[in-house]
PDB file of C-alpha atoms in Angstrom:
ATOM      1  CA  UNK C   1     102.428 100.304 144.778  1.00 59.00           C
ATOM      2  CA  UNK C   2     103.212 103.826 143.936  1.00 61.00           C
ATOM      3  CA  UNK C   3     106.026 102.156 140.876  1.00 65.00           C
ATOM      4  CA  UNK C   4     103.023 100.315 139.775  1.00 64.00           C
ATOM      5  CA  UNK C   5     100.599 103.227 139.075  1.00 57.00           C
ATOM      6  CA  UNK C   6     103.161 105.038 137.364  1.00 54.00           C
ATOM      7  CA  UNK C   7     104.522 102.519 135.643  1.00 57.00           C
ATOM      8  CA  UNK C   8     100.852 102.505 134.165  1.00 57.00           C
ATOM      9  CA  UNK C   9     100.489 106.264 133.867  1.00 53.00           C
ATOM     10  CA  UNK C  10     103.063 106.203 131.773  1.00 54.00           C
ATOM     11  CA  UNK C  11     102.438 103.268 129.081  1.00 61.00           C
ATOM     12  CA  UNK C  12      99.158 104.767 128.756  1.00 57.00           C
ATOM     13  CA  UNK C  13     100.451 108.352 127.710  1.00 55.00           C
ATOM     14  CA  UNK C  14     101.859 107.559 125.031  1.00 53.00           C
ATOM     15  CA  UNK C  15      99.279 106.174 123.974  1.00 52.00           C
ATOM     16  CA  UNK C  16      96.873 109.423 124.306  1.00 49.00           C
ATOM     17  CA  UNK C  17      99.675 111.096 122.389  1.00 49.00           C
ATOM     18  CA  UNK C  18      99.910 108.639 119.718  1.00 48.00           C
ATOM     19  CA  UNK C  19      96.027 108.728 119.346  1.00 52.00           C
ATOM     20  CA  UNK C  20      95.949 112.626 118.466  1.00 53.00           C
ATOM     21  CA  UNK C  21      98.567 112.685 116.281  1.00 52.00           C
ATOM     22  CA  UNK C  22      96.970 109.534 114.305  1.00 53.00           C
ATOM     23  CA  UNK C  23      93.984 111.460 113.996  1.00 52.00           C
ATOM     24  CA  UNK C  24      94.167 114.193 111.220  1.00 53.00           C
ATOM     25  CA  UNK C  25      92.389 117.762 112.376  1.00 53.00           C
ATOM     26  CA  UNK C  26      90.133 117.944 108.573  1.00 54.00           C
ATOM     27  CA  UNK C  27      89.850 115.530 105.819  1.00 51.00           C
ATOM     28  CA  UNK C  28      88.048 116.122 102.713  1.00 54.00           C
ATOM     29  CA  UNK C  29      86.796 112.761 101.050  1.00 51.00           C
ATOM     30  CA  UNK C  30      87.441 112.669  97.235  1.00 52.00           C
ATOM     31  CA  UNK C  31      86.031 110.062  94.745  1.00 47.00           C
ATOM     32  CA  UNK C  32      88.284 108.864  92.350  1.00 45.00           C
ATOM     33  CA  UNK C  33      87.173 106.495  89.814  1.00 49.00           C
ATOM     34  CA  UNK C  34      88.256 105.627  86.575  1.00 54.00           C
ATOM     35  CA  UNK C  35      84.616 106.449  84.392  1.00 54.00           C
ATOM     36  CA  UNK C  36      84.576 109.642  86.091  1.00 55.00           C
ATOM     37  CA  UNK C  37      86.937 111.454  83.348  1.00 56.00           C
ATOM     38  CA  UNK C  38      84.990 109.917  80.637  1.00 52.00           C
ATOM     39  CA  UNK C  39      81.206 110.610  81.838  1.00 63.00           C
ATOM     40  CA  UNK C  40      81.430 113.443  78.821  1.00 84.00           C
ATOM     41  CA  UNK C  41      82.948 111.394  76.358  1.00 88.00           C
ATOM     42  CA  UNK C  42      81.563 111.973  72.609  1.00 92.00           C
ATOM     43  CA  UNK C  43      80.906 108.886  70.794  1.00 93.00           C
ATOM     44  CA  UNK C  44      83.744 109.426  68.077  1.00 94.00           C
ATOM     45  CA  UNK C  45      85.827 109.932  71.999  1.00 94.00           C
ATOM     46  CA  UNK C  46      84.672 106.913  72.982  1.00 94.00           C
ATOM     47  CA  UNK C  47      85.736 105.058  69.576  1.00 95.00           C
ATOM     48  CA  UNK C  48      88.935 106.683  69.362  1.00 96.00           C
ATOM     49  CA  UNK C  49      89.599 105.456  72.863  1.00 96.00           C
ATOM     50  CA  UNK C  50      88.905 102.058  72.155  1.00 97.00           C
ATOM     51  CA  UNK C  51      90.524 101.703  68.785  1.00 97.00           C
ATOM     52  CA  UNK C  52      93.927 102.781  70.754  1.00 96.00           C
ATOM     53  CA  UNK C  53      93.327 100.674  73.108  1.00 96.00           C
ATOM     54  CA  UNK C  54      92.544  97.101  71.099  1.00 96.00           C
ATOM     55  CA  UNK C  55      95.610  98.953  69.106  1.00 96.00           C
ATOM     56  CA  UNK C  56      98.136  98.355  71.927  1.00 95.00           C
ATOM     57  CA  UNK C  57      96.951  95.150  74.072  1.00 94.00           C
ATOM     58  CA  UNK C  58      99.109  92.983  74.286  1.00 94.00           C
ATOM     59  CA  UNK C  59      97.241  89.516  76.425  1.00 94.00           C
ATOM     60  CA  UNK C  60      94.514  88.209  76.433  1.00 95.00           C
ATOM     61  CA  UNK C  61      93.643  89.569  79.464  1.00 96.00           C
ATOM     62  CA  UNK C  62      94.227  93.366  78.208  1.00 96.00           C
ATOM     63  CA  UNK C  63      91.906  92.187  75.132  1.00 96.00           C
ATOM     64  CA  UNK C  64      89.257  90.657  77.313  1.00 96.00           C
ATOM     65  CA  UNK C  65      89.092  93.085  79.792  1.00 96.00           C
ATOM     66  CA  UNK C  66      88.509  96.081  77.314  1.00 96.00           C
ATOM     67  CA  UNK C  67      86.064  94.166  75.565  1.00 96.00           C
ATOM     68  CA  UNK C  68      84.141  93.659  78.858  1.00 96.00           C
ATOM     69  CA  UNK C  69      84.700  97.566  79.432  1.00 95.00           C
ATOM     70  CA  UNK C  70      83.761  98.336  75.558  1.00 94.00           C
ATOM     71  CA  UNK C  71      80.027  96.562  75.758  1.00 94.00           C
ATOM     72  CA  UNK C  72      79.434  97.685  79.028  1.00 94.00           C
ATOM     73  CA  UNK C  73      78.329 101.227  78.294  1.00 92.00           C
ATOM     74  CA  UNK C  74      75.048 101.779  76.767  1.00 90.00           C
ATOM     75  CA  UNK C  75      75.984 101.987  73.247  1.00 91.00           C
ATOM     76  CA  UNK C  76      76.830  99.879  70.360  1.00 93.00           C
ATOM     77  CA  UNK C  77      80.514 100.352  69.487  1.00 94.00           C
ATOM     78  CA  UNK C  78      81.775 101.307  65.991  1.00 95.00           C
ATOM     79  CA  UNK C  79      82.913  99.394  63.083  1.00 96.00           C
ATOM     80  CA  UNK C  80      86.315 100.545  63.673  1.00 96.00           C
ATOM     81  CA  UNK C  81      86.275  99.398  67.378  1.00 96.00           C
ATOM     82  CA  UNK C  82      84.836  95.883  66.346  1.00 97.00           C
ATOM     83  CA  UNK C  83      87.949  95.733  63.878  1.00 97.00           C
ATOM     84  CA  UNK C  84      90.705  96.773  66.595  1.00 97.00           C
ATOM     85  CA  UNK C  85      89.302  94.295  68.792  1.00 97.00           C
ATOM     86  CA  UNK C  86      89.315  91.541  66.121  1.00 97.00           C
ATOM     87  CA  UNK C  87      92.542  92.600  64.579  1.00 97.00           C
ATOM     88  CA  UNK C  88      93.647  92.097  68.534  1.00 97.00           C
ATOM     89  CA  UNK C  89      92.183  89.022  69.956  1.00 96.00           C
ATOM     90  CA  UNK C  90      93.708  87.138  66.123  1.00 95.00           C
ATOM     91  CA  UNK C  91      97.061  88.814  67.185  1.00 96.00           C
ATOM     92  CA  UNK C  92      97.129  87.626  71.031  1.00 96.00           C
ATOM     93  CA  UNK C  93      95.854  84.376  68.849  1.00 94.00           C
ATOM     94  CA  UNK C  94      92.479  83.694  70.708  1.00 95.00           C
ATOM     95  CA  UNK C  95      90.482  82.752  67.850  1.00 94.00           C
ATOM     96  CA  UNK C  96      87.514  82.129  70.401  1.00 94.00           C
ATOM     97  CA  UNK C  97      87.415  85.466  71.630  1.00 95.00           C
ATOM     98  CA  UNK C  98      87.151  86.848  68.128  1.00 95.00           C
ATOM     99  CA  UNK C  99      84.382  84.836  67.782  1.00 94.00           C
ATOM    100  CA  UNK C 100      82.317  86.497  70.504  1.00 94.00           C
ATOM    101  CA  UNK C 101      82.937  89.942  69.771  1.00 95.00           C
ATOM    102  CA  UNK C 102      80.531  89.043  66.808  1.00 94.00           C
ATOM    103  CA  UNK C 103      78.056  87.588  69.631  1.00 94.00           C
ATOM    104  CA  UNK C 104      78.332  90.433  71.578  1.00 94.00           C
ATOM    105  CA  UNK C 105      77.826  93.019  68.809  1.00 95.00           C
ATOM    106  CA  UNK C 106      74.829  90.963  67.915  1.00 95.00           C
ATOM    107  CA  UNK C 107      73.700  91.245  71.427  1.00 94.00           C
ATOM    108  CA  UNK C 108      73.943  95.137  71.339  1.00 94.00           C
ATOM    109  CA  UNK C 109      72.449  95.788  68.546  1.00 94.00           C
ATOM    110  CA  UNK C 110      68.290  96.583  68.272  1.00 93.00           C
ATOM    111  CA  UNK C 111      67.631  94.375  65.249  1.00 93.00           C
ATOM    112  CA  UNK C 112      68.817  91.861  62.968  1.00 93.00           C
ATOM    113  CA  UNK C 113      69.125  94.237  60.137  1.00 95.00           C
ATOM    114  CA  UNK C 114      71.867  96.458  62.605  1.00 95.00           C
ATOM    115  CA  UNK C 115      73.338  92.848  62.977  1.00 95.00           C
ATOM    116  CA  UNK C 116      73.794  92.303  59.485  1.00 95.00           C
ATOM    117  CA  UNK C 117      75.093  95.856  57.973  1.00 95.00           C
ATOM    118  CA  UNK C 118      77.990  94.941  60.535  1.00 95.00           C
ATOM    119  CA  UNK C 119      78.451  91.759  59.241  1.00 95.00           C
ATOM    120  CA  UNK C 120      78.502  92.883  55.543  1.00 96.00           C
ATOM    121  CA  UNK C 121      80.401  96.059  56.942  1.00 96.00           C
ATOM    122  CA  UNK C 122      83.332  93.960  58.350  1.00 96.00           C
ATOM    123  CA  UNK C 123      82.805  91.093  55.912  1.00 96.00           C
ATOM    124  CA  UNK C 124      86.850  91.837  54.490  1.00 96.00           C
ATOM    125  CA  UNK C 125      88.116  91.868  57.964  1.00 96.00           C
ATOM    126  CA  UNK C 126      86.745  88.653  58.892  1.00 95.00           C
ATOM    127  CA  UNK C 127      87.584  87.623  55.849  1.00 95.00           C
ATOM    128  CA  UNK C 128      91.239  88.387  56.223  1.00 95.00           C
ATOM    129  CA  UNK C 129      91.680  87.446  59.199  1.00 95.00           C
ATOM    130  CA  UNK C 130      89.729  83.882  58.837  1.00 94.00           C
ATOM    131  CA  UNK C 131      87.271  84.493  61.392  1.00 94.00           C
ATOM    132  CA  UNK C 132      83.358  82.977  61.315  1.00 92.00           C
ATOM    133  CA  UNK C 133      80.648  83.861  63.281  1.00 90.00           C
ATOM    134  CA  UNK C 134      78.695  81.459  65.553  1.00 88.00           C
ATOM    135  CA  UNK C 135      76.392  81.448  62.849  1.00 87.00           C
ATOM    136  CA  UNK C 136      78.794  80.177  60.498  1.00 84.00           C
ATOM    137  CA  UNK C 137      80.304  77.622  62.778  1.00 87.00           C
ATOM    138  CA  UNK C 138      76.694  75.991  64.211  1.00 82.00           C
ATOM    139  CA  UNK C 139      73.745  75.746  62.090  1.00 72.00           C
ATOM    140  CA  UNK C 140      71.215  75.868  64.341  1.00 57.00           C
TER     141      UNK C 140
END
Protein backbone atom coordinates (compact mmCIF):
# COMPACT_ATOMS: atom_id res chain seq x y z
CA UNK A 1 0.00 0.00 0.00
CA UNK A 2 2.61 2.42 1.02
CA UNK A 3 4.32 1.85 -3.08
CA UNK A 4 0.90 2.72 -4.14
CA UNK A 5 0.48 6.17 -2.47
CA UNK A 6 3.74 7.16 -3.55
CA UNK A 7 3.67 5.92 -6.65
CA UNK A 8 0.69 8.52 -6.85
CA UNK A 9 2.42 11.31 -4.96
CA UNK A 10 4.72 11.31 -7.35
CA UNK A 11 2.83 11.31 -10.92
CA UNK A 12 0.90 14.02 -9.48
CA UNK A 13 4.00 16.37 -8.73
CA UNK A 14 4.96 16.80 -11.67
CA UNK A 15 2.14 17.74 -12.56
CA UNK A 16 1.83 20.78 -9.90
CA UNK A 17 5.23 21.70 -11.28
CA UNK A 18 4.32 21.59 -14.80
CA UNK A 19 1.14 23.70 -14.00
CA UNK A 20 3.23 26.79 -12.57
CA UNK A 21 5.63 26.91 -14.99
CA UNK A 22 2.76 26.79 -17.84
CA UNK A 23 1.31 29.63 -16.23
CA UNK A 24 3.14 32.98 -17.02
CA UNK A 25 3.47 35.44 -13.69
CA UNK A 26 1.97 38.89 -16.02
CA UNK A 27 0.66 39.11 -19.44
CA UNK A 28 -0.30 42.20 -21.11
CA UNK A 29 -3.02 41.60 -23.91
CA UNK A 30 -2.23 43.52 -27.18
CA UNK A 31 -4.61 43.99 -30.19
CA UNK A 32 -3.18 43.58 -33.35
CA UNK A 33 -5.18 44.09 -36.35
CA UNK A 34 -4.48 44.95 -39.70
CA UNK A 35 -6.93 48.50 -40.01
CA UNK A 36 -5.38 49.58 -36.92
CA UNK A 37 -2.21 51.29 -38.77
CA UNK A 38 -4.46 52.83 -41.23
CA UNK A 39 -7.36 54.33 -38.88
CA UNK A 40 -5.42 57.87 -39.82
CA UNK A 41 -5.05 57.30 -43.30
CA UNK A 42 -5.60 60.58 -45.60
CA UNK A 43 -7.67 59.97 -48.53
CA UNK A 44 -4.78 60.61 -51.17
CA UNK A 45 -3.07 57.61 -48.34
CA UNK A 46 -5.73 55.61 -48.87
CA UNK A 47 -5.57 55.94 -52.88
CA UNK A 48 -1.99 55.62 -53.03
CA UNK A 49 -2.37 52.42 -51.08
CA UNK A 50 -4.72 50.97 -53.30
CA UNK A 51 -3.28 51.99 -56.61
CA UNK A 52 0.00 49.91 -55.38
CA UNK A 53 -1.82 47.42 -54.48
CA UNK A 54 -4.23 46.67 -57.80
CA UNK A 55 -0.51 47.62 -59.21
CA UNK A 56 1.07 44.36 -57.97
CA UNK A 57 -1.81 41.56 -57.67
CA UNK A 58 -1.17 39.01 -59.25
CA UNK A 59 -4.77 36.35 -58.91
CA UNK A 60 -7.76 36.78 -58.88
CA UNK A 61 -8.01 36.26 -55.49
CA UNK A 62 -5.38 39.20 -54.60
CA UNK A 63 -7.72 41.37 -57.06
CA UNK A 64 -10.94 40.32 -55.44
CA UNK A 65 -9.97 40.48 -52.10
CA UNK A 66 -8.66 44.19 -52.30
CA UNK A 67 -11.60 45.14 -54.07
CA UNK A 68 -13.75 43.74 -51.20
CA UNK A 69 -11.23 45.67 -48.78
CA UNK A 70 -11.30 48.93 -51.20
CA UNK A 71 -15.41 49.42 -50.99
CA UNK A 72 -15.56 48.47 -47.62
CA UNK A 73 -14.53 51.72 -45.99
CA UNK A 74 -16.87 54.53 -46.03
CA UNK A 75 -15.70 56.34 -48.97
CA UNK A 76 -15.89 56.30 -52.64
CA UNK A 77 -12.47 55.40 -54.08
CA UNK A 78 -10.63 57.52 -56.69
CA UNK A 79 -10.47 57.48 -60.35
CA UNK A 80 -7.04 56.28 -60.17
CA UNK A 81 -7.98 53.33 -57.83
CA UNK A 82 -10.99 52.35 -60.16
CA UNK A 83 -8.26 52.27 -63.05
CA UNK A 84 -5.60 50.02 -61.07
CA UNK A 85 -8.28 47.76 -60.28
CA UNK A 86 -9.54 47.56 -63.90
CA UNK A 87 -6.13 47.65 -65.42
CA UNK A 88 -5.79 44.44 -62.84
CA UNK A 89 -8.78 42.28 -62.97
CA UNK A 90 -8.21 42.64 -67.46
CA UNK A 91 -4.57 41.52 -66.61
CA UNK A 92 -5.45 38.41 -64.21
CA UNK A 93 -8.10 38.21 -67.36
CA UNK A 94 -11.45 38.24 -65.33
CA UNK A 95 -13.41 40.28 -67.58
CA UNK A 96 -16.43 39.74 -65.08
CA UNK A 97 -14.82 41.22 -62.27
CA UNK A 98 -14.03 44.33 -64.25
CA UNK A 99 -17.41 44.53 -64.86
CA UNK A 100 -18.47 44.95 -61.24
CA UNK A 101 -16.04 47.34 -60.13
CA UNK A 102 -18.31 49.66 -62.33
CA UNK A 103 -21.39 48.19 -60.19
CA UNK A 104 -19.79 48.74 -57.18
CA UNK A 105 -18.61 52.31 -57.85
CA UNK A 106 -22.16 52.92 -58.87
CA UNK A 107 -23.23 51.53 -55.61
CA UNK A 108 -20.94 53.99 -53.64
CA UNK A 109 -21.62 56.79 -55.11
CA UNK A 110 -24.67 59.42 -53.78
CA UNK A 111 -26.17 60.11 -57.21
CA UNK A 112 -26.34 59.29 -60.70
CA UNK A 113 -24.59 62.38 -61.76
CA UNK A 114 -21.29 61.06 -59.33
CA UNK A 115 -22.01 57.80 -61.38
CA UNK A 116 -21.65 59.32 -64.58
CA UNK A 117 -18.53 61.92 -64.22
CA UNK A 118 -16.79 58.43 -63.46
CA UNK A 119 -18.01 56.93 -66.33
CA UNK A 120 -17.07 59.85 -68.68
CA UNK A 121 -13.88 60.18 -66.37
CA UNK A 122 -12.66 56.59 -67.17
CA UNK A 123 -14.45 56.44 -70.52
CA UNK A 124 -10.53 55.87 -72.34
CA UNK A 125 -9.73 53.22 -69.90
CA UNK A 126 -12.68 51.22 -70.52
CA UNK A 127 -12.28 51.98 -73.73
CA UNK A 128 -8.83 50.54 -74.01
CA UNK A 129 -9.20 47.94 -72.26
CA UNK A 130 -12.72 46.76 -73.95
CA UNK A 131 -14.66 46.78 -70.92
CA UNK A 132 -18.76 47.68 -70.74
CA UNK A 133 -20.72 48.35 -67.97
CA UNK A 134 -23.82 46.35 -66.93
CA UNK A 135 -25.55 49.05 -68.46
CA UNK A 136 -24.03 48.50 -71.67
CA UNK A 137 -24.31 44.77 -71.64
CA UNK A 138 -28.33 44.55 -70.41
CA UNK A 139 -30.77 47.04 -71.43
CA UNK A 140 -33.01 46.96 -68.89
Amino acid sequence: MSQRMLSSVLRARPNVVLRRAATPALTIPQRFSSSDSHSQETFEQFSERYVAFFQGAQDLFEVQRGLNNCFAHDLVPSPGVVEAALRAARRVNDYATAVRVFEGVREKVENKQQYQAYLDELRPVREELGIDTKEDLYFS
